Amino acid sequence: MKTSIARKILMALSGFFLMFFLLQHVTINSLSLCSEDTFNSVSHFFGYNPIIQYILQPVLIFGFLFHLIMGMYLEYQNNKARNKKYAKHNSAASSNWMSRNMIITGIMILLFLGLHFYDFWVQEMNYKYVEALPENPTRYYHELQLKFVDVWRVAIYVVSFIFLSLHLMHGFQSAFQSVGFRHNKYTPLLKKLGTAYAILVPLMFIIIAVYHHISVSH
Amino acid sequence: MSDKTMNLTLKIWRQKDAKSAGKLESYPISGISEHMSFLEMMDVFNEQQISAGNEPVAFDHDCREGICGSCSLQINGEAHGPDRRVTTCQLHMRMFKDGDTITIEPFRATAFPVIKDLVVDRTSFDRIQHAGGFVSVNTSGNTQDANSLPVPKVDADNAFDAATCIGCGACVASCKNASAMLFVSAKVSQFALLPQGKVEAKDRVLNMVNQMDLEGFGNCTNTGACEVECPKGISLDNIARMNREYMKAAIKKD
Ligand code: SF4
Ligand code: FES
């Protein structure tokens, strides 16, 4: 953690971890498009399995907080590294918008996660530990649908997923470069894979949100 | 050869010394030939300033053929101007149009403080070099037979490419984070790839990265701006290599 390269590598590793989590998250959510029962039983398993609840969930929260705090710290240091800004800086000539604005897309994702935590996680914790209601393995699908009744909430979700997509467009391939993986043959392929991941995963989340909004309001 | 001339407006950063605040000043200049190099245009400008009894603009230059790394300048928001793979001394005025306004600023980074006008202090690069950018064996006067130590052609080529870095600092100037990773990675790579450099590879990368951080350069976030603006085409491959060298060294460190 002491040097810039160590921080860069840790940033990439936490990024890999979060991208893996996203893949798992989107897979489970996609089940809600196919079968109410499967979605319910998988959600119930994830919600009550002790290894997931007491080990993986804290690891996820730690990984997320690490990525967030480190990202903010790097931004602070990087601002300090140029104490006097250019009057004219044509940065678009040499780099893309996504790579320069990870802090902006990151903060938008953070704001979204505030709402998302309130929507699902806080209510789940409340159900399980505060009110200590009995286990009900069939409640999840219904709870999910209720969240997407409000068109404004769906809109916020959709916009947030676009920010997520922009963040991943740079993040995916950047993480590989940071851990030193670069190869004349595989890096171009990896960049394509990164773009596909950055489009498909958020798009899938969008489809799920919109699908439930439409299905519940008709 | 036709000899088109142009009239331009120069917006130049003027700063009396390291402590003064400095600001952009506008100057008209006329009759600039498209065949001039950017620095020749600056010479013409300075001669006019001197004849008018004004203080000429200070800027760095030496070889004027793209090999020394002295010239710098952020021209219209790009290090070494709008052309690719050239230094400011190799930039031609034909890259600009009659009537253009050209903004000329010093390379900006906390680790490159302005000395006067467009001249910045790049000794932070020297200190990074002193921290490890060398091999400790004295090779002068007792050169070995080249065939006694075979080096794969690819490694030799890559090492040579890395060694073409002229230490100009355009990578730092272009990077939104003012990171020096491209420069340092070129200096690390040129040795890491060759048998003579492998001996001290571990200490070299750790010490040079440490010095780079101490100088106050920013963190690399892989935007890739450095590679595009580098006059020598130093590739991001070198940064990936340095990341690997660093990991190896940090893990093996005793
Ligand atoms: S890497 Fe390129 S831009 Fe950076 S100092 Fe070397 S030659 Fe200049
Ligand atoms: S003056 Fe030497 S590289 Fe431009």
Short mmCIF file of N, CA, C and O in Angstrom, two decimals, chain B residues 19 33 62 70 84 98 103 109 119 135 138 146 152 172 177 193 203 207 210:
data_model
loop_
_atom_site.label_atom_id
_atom_site.label_comp_id
_atom_site.label_asym_id
_atom_site.label_seq_id
_atom_site.Cartn_x
_atom_site.Cartn_y
_atom_site.Cartn_z
N LYS B 19 8.80 32.14 -8.16
CA LYS B 19 7.89 32.59 -7.10
C LYS B 19 6.72 33.43 -7.61
O LYS B 19 5.68 33.50 -6.96
N SER B 33 6.61 31.56 -41.90
CA SER B 33 6.62 30.59 -43.00
C SER B 33 6.15 29.23 -42.49
O SER B 33 6.48 28.82 -41.38
N ASP B 62 17.83 22.48 -27.16
CA ASP B 62 19.26 22.22 -27.30
C ASP B 62 19.57 21.63 -28.66
O ASP B 62 20.00 22.34 -29.56
N SER B 70 15.29 18.24 -24.48
CA SER B 70 15.26 19.53 -23.77
C SER B 70 13.99 20.30 -24.05
O SER B 70 13.42 20.93 -23.15
N ARG B 84 2.06 13.97 -34.14
CA ARG B 84 2.41 12.76 -33.39
C ARG B 84 3.86 12.38 -33.64
O ARG B 84 4.39 12.58 -34.73
N ASP B 98 -3.34 29.88 -41.09
CA ASP B 98 -3.32 31.34 -41.03
C ASP B 98 -4.48 31.80 -40.13
O ASP B 98 -5.60 31.31 -40.26
N THR B 103 -2.02 28.58 -28.08
CA THR B 103 -1.76 28.73 -26.65
C THR B 103 -0.50 27.94 -26.30
O THR B 103 -0.41 26.75 -26.60
N ALA B 109 3.22 20.14 -13.85
CA ALA B 109 3.17 19.07 -12.85
C ALA B 109 3.79 19.64 -11.59
O ALA B 109 4.69 20.50 -11.68
N VAL B 119 10.01 27.57 -19.10
CA VAL B 119 11.06 26.65 -18.67
C VAL B 119 10.66 26.01 -17.34
O VAL B 119 10.34 26.71 -16.39
N VAL B 135 23.50 0.45 -14.66
CA VAL B 135 24.11 -0.80 -14.20
C VAL B 135 25.41 -0.45 -13.50
O VAL B 135 26.15 0.42 -13.97
N ASN B 138 31.33 -1.13 -14.45
CA ASN B 138 31.99 -0.21 -15.36
C ASN B 138 32.29 -0.93 -16.68
O ASN B 138 33.06 -1.87 -16.72
N ALA B 146 30.56 -9.11 -28.05
CA ALA B 146 29.10 -9.11 -28.02
C ALA B 146 28.52 -10.51 -28.09
O ALA B 146 27.47 -10.78 -27.53
N PRO B 152 18.23 -12.67 -27.02
CA PRO B 152 17.20 -12.87 -28.06
C PRO B 152 16.89 -11.56 -28.78
O PRO B 152 16.82 -10.50 -28.14
N VAL B 172 4.35 12.98 -18.60
CA VAL B 172 3.84 13.59 -17.37
C VAL B 172 2.90 14.75 -17.72
O VAL B 172 1.82 14.89 -17.15
N ASN B 177 -3.18 12.77 -14.46
CA ASN B 177 -2.69 12.57 -13.09
C ASN B 177 -1.24 13.02 -12.91
O ASN B 177 -0.66 12.79 -11.86
N LEU B 193 15.23 -6.11 -19.52
CA LEU B 193 15.18 -7.05 -20.62
C LEU B 193 16.54 -7.65 -20.96
O LEU B 193 16.62 -8.62 -21.71
N ASP B 203 16.23 -4.32 -7.03
CA ASP B 203 16.44 -3.05 -6.34
C ASP B 203 16.10 -1.88 -7.24
O ASP B 203 15.58 -0.86 -6.80
N ASN B 207 13.55 0.97 -6.06
CA ASN B 207 14.11 2.29 -5.75
C ASN B 207 13.59 3.38 -6.68
O ASN B 207 13.31 4.50 -6.25
N ASN B 210 10.00 4.14 -5.84
CA ASN B 210 9.98 4.88 -4.59
C ASN B 210 10.33 6.35 -4.80
O ASN B 210 9.65 7.26 -4.31
#
